XYZ file of N, CA, C and O in Angstrom:
580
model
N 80.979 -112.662 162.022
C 80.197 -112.391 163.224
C 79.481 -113.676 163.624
O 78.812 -114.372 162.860
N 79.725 -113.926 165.038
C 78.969 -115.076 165.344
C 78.082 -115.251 166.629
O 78.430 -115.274 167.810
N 76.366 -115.410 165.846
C 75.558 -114.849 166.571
C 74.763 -115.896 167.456
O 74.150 -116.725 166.785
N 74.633 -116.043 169.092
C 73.788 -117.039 170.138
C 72.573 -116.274 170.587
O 72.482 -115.118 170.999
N 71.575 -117.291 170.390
C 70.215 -116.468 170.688
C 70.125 -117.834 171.974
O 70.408 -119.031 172.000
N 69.574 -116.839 172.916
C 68.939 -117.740 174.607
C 67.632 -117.617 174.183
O 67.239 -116.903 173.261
N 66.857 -118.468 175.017
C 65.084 -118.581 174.620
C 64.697 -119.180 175.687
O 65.118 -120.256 176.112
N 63.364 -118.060 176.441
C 62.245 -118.017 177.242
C 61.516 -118.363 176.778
O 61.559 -118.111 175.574
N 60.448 -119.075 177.192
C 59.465 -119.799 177.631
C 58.461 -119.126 179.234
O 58.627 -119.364 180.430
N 57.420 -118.216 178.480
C 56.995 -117.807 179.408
C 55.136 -118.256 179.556
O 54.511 -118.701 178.594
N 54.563 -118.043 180.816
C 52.972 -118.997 180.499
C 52.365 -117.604 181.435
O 52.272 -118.094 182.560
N 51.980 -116.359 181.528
C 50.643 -116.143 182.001
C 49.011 -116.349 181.746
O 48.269 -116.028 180.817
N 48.812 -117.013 182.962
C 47.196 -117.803 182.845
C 46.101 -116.939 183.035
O 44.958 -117.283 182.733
N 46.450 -115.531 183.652
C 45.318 -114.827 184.431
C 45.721 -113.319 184.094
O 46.485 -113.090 183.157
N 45.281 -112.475 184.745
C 45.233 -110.940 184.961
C 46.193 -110.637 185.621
O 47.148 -111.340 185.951
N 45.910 -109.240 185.908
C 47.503 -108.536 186.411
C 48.041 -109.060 187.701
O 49.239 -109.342 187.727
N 47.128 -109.273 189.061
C 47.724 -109.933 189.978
C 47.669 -111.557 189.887
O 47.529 -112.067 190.999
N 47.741 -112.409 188.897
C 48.026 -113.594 188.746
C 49.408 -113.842 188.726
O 50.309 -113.012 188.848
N 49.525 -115.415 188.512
C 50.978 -115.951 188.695
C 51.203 -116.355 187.514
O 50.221 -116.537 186.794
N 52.421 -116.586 187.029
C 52.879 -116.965 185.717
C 54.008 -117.566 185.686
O 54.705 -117.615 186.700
N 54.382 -118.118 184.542
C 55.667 -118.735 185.091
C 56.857 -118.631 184.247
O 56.446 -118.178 183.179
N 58.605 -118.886 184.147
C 58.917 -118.788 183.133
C 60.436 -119.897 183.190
O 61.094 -120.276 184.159
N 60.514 -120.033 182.450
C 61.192 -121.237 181.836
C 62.504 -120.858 180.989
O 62.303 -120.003 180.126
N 63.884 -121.379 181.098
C 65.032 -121.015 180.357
C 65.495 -122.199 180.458
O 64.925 -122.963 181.237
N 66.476 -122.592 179.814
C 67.749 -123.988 180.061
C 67.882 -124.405 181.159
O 67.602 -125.592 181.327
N 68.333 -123.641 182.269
C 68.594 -123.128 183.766
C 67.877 -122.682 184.681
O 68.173 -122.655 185.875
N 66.886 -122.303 184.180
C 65.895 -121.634 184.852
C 64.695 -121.552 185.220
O 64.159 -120.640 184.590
N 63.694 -122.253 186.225
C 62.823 -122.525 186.489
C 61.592 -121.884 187.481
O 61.333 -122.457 188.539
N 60.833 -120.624 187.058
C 60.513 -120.009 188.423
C 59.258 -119.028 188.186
O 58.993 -118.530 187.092
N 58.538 -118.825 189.346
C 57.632 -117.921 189.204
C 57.505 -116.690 188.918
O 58.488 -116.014 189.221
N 56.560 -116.085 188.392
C 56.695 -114.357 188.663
C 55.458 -113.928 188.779
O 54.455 -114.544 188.420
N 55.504 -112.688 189.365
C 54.282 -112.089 189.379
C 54.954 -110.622 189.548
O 56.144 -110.370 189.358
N 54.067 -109.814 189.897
C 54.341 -108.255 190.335
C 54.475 -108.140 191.793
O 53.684 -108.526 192.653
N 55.586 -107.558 191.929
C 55.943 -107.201 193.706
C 55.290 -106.855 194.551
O 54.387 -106.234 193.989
N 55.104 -106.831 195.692
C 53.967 -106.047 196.656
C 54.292 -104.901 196.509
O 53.331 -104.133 196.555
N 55.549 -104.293 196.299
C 55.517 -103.032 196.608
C 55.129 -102.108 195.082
O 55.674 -101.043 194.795
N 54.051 -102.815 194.212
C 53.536 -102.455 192.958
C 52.405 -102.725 193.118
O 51.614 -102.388 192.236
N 51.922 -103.426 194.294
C 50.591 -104.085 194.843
C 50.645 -105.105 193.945
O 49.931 -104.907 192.961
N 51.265 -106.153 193.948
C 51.321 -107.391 193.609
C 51.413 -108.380 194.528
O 51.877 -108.219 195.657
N 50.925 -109.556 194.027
C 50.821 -110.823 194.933
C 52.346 -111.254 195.654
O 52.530 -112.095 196.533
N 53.402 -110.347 194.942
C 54.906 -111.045 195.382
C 54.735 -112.330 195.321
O 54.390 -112.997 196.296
N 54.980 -112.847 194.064
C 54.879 -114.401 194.394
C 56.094 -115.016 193.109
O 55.786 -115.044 191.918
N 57.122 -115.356 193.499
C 58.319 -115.635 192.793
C 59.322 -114.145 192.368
O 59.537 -113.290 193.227
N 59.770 -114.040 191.181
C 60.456 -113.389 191.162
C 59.573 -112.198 190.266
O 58.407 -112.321 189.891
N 60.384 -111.136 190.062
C 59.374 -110.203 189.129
C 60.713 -109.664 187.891
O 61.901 -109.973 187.986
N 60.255 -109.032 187.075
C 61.282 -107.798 186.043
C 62.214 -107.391 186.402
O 63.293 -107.657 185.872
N 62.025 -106.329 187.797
C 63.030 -105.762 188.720
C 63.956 -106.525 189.572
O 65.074 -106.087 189.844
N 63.626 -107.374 189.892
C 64.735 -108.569 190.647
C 65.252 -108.475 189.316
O 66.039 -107.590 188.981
N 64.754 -109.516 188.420
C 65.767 -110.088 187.073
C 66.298 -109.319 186.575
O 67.362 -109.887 186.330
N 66.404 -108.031 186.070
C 66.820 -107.152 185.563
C 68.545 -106.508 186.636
O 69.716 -106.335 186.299
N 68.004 -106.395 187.575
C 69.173 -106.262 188.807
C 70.087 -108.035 188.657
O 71.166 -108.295 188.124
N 69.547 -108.533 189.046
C 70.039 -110.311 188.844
C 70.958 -110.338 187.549
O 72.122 -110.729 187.645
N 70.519 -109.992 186.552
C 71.187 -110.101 185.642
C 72.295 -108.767 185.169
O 73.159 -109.025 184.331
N 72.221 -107.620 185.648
C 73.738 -106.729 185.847
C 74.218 -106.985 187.093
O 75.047 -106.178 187.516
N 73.900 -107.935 187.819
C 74.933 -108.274 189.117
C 75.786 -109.491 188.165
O 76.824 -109.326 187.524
N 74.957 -110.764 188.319
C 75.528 -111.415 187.447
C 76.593 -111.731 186.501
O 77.403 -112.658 186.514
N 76.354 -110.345 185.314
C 77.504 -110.207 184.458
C 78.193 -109.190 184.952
O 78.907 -108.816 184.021
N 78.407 -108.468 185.960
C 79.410 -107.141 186.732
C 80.261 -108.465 187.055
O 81.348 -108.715 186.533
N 79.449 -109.468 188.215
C 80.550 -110.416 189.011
C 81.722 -111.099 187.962
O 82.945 -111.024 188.078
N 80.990 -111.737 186.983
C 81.794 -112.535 186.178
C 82.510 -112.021 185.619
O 83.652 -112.478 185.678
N 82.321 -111.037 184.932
C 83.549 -110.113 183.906
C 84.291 -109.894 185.117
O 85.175 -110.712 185.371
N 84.054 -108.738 186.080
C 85.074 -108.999 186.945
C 85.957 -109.980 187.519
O 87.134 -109.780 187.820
N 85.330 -111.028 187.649
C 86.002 -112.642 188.019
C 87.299 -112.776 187.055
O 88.467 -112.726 187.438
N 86.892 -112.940 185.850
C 87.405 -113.312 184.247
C 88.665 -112.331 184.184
O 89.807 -112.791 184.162
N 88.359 -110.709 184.153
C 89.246 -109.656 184.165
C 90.399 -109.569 185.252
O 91.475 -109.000 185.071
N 89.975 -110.266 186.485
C 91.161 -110.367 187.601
C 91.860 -111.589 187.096
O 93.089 -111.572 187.036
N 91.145 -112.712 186.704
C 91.748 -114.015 186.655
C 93.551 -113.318 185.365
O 94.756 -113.564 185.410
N 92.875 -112.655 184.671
C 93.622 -112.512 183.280
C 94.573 -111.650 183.182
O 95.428 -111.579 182.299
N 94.344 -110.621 184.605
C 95.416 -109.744 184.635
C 96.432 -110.379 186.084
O 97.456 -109.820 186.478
N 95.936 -111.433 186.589
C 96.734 -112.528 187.112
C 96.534 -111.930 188.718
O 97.462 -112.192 189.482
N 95.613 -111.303 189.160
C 95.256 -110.808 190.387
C 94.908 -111.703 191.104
O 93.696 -111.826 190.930
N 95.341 -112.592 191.997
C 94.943 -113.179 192.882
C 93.832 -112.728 194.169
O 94.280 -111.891 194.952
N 92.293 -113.280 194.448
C 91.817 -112.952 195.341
C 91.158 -113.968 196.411
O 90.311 -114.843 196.224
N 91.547 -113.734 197.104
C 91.260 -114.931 198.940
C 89.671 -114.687 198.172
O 89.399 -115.555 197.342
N 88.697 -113.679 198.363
C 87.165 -113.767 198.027
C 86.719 -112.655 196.920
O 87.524 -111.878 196.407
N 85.037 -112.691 196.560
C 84.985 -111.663 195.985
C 83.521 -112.035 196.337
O 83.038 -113.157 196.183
N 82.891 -110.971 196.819
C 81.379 -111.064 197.032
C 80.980 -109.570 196.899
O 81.691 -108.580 197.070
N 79.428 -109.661 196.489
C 79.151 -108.460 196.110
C 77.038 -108.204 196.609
O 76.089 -108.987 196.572
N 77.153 -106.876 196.971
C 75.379 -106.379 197.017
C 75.323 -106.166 196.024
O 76.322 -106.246 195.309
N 74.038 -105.777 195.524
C 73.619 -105.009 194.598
C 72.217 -104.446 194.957
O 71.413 -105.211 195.490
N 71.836 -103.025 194.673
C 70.474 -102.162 194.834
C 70.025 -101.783 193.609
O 70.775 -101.106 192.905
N 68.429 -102.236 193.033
C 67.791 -101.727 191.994
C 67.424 -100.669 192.608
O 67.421 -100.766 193.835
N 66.971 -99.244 191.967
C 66.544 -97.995 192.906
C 65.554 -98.038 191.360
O 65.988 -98.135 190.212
N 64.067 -97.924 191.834
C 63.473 -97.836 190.952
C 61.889 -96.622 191.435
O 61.239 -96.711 192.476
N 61.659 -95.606 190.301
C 60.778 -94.690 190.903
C 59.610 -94.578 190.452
O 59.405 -94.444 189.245
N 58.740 -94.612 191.264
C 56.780 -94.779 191.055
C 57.018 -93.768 191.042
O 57.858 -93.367 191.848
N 56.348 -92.779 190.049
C 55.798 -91.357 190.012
C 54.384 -91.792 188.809
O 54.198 -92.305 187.706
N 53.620 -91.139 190.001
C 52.066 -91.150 189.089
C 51.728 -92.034 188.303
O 51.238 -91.877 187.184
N 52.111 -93.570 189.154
C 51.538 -94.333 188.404
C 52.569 -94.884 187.178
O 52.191 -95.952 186.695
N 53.465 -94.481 186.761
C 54.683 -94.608 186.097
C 56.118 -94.787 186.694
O 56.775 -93.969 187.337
N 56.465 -96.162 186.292
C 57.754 -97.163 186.754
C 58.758 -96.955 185.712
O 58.710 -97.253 184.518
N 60.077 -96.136 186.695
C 61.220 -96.075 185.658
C 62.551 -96.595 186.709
O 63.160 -96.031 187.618
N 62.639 -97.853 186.123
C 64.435 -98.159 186.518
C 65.364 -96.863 186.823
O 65.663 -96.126 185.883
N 65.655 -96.686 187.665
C 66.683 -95.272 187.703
C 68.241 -95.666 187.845
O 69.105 -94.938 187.356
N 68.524 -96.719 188.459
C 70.161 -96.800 188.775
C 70.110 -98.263 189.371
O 69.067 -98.857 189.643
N 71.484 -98.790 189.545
C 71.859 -99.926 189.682
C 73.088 -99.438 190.778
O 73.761 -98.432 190.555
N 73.259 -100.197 191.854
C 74.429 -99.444 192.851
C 74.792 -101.218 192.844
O 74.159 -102.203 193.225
N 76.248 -101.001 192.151
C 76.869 -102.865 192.533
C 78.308 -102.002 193.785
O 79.077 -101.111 193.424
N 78.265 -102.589 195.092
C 78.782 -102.739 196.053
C 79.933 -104.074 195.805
O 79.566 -105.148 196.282
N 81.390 -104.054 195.038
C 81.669 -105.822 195.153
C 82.761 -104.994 196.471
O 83.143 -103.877 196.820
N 82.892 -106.514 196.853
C 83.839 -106.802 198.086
C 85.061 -107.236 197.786
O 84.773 -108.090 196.948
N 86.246 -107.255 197.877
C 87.281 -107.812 196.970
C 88.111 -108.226 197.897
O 88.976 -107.376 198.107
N 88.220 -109.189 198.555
C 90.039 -109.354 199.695
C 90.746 -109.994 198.927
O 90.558 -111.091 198.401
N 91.796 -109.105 198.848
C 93.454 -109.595 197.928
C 94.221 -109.739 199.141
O 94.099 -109.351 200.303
N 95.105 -110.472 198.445
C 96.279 -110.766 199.206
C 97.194 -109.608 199.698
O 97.099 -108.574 199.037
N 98.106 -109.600 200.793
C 99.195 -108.652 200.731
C 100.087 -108.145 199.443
O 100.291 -108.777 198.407
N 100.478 -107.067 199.727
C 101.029 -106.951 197.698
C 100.467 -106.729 196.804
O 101.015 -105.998 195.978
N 99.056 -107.261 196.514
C 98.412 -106.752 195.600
C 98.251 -105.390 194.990
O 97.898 -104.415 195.653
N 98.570 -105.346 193.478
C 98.538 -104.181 193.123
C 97.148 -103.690 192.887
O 96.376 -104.112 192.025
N 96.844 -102.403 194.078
C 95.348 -101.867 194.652
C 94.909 -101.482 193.562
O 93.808 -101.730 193.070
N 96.134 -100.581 192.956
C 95.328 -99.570 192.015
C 95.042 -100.319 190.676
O 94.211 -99.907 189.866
N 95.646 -101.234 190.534
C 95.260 -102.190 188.938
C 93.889 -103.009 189.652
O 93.196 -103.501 188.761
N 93.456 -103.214 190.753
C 92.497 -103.755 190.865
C 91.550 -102.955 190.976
O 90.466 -103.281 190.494
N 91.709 -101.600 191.688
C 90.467 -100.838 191.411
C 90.087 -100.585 190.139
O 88.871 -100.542 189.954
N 90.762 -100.414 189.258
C 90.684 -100.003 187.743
C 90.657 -100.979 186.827
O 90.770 -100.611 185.658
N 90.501 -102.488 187.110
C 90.116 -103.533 186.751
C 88.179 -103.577 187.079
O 87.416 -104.122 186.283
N 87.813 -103.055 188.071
C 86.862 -103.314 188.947
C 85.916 -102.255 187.916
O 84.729 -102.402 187.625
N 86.635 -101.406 187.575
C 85.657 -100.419 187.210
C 85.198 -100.322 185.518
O 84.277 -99.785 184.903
N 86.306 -101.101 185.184
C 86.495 -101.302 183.301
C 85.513 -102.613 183.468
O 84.792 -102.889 182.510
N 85.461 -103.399 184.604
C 84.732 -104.985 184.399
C 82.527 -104.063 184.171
O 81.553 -104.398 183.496
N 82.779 -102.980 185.117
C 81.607 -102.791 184.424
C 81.261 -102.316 183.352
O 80.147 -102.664 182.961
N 82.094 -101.315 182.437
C 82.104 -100.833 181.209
C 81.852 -102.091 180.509
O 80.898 -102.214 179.741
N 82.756 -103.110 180.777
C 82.950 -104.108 179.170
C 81.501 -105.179 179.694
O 81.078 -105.766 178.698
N 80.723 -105.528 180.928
C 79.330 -106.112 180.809
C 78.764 -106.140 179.571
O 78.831 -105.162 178.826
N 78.276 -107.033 179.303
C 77.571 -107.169 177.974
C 76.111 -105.967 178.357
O 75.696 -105.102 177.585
N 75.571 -106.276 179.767
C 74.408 -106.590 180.213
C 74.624 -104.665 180.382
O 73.971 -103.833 179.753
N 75.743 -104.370 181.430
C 75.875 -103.174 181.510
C 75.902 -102.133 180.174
O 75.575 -100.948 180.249
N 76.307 -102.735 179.068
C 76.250 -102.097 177.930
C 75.026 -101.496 176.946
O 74.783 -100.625 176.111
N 74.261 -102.968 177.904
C 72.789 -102.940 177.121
C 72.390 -102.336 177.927
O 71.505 -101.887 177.198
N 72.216 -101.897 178.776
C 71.391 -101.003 180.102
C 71.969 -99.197 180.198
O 71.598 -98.370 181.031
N 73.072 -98.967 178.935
C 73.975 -97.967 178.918
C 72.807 -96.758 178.192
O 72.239 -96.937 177.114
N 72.643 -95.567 179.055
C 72.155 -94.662 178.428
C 70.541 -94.971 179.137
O 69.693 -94.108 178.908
N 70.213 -95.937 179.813
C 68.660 -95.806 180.024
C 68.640 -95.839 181.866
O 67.870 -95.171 182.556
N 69.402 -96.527 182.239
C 69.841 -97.207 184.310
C 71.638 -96.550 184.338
O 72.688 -96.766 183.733
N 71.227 -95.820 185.243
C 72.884 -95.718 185.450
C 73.343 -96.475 186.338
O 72.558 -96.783 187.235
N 74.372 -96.876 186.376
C 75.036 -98.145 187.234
C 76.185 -97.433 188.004
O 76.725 -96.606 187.270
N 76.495 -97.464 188.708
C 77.323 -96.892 189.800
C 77.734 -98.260 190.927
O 77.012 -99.205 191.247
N 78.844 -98.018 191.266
C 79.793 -99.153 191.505
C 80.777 -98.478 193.399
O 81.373 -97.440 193.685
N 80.589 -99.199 193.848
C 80.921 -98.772 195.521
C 82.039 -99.827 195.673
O 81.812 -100.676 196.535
N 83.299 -99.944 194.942
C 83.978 -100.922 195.567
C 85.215 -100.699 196.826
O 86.007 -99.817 197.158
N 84.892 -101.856 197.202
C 85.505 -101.972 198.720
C 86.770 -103.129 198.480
O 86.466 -104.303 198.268
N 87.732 -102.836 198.515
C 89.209 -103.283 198.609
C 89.605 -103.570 200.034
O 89.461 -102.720 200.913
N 90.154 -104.892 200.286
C 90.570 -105.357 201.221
C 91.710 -106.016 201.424
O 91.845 -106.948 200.631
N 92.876 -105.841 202.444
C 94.166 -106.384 202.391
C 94.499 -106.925 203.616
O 94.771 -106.344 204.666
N 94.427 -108.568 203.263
C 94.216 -109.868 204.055
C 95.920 -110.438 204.286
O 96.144 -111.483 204.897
C-alpha cells in the first residue's frame, strides 16, 4: 500500500466574521463565511471548496476514463450546484448536482459514453469520500458535433 498525505496551512486571526487564510502547494487564498451564513464573503469558504473539489475530481476521472476507453471529445465542460440546508441554525450539505457537457464526434459510441460518465463518478476518490453523507447526482448532456 502506498500512502500521499497533501498539507494545509491554515491562519485564522480573529472571530467568526474575520478573514483567514489558507495555504497548499497550489493554493493561495482567502476564506471567511459566506453572506448567505451572514458572513463577510470574503474569499472562498467550506462550501465552495467542498463543491470545487467533487467537481474537480468528477471532471478528471471523467477526462482520464474517456481518454482510456479511446472516446474522442471536440469539448467537455461542466456546472456544478452545492444545495446546502439552514434549518434552525444547523448547516447540512445535502447534494451535489454535476451537469458535464460532453460534444463527441459523429459515431461516437453514446451509450459507452453515457456509462463512462456515470462510473467516472462512482470511481472519484472525492465522490467516494462524500459517499453515504452528500448525494451527488449527475445531469449529463451528450452532444453530436
Amino acid at each position: 500500500m502506498a500512502l500521499h498525505s497533501f498539507h494545509l496551512k491554515a491562519n485564522w486571526p480573529g472571530l467568526r466574521n474575520d478573514v483567514g487564510t489558507i495555504e497548499t502547494a497550489n493554493l493561495h487564498t482567502k476564506i471567511s463565511i459566506p453572506p448567505e451564513m451572514d458572513g463577510p464573503g470574503i474569499g472562498t469558504n467550506p462550501d465552495e471548496m467542498l463543491l470545487g473539489a467533487a467537481a474537480t475530481c468528477y471532471i478528471i476521472t471523467l477526462a482520464a476514463m474517456l481518454e482510456r476507453s479511446k472516446i474522442e471529445k471536440e469539448s467537455l465542460t461542466m456546472t456544478s450546484e452545492g444545495i446546502v440546508d439552514i434549518t434552525k441554525g444547523v448547516i447540512t450539505y445535502k447534494k451535489i448536482i454535476h451537469r458535464p457537457h460532453l460534444k463527441l464526434q459523429f459515431g461516437t459510441d453514446l451509450e459507452l459514453a453515457q456509462k463512462i460518465a456515470k462510473k467516472a463518478e462512482s470511481s472519484c476518490m472525492i465522490s467516494r469520500a462524500l459517499k453515504g453523507n452528500v448525494e451527488i447526482e449527475l445531469e449529463v448532456k451528450l452532444e453530436v458535433i
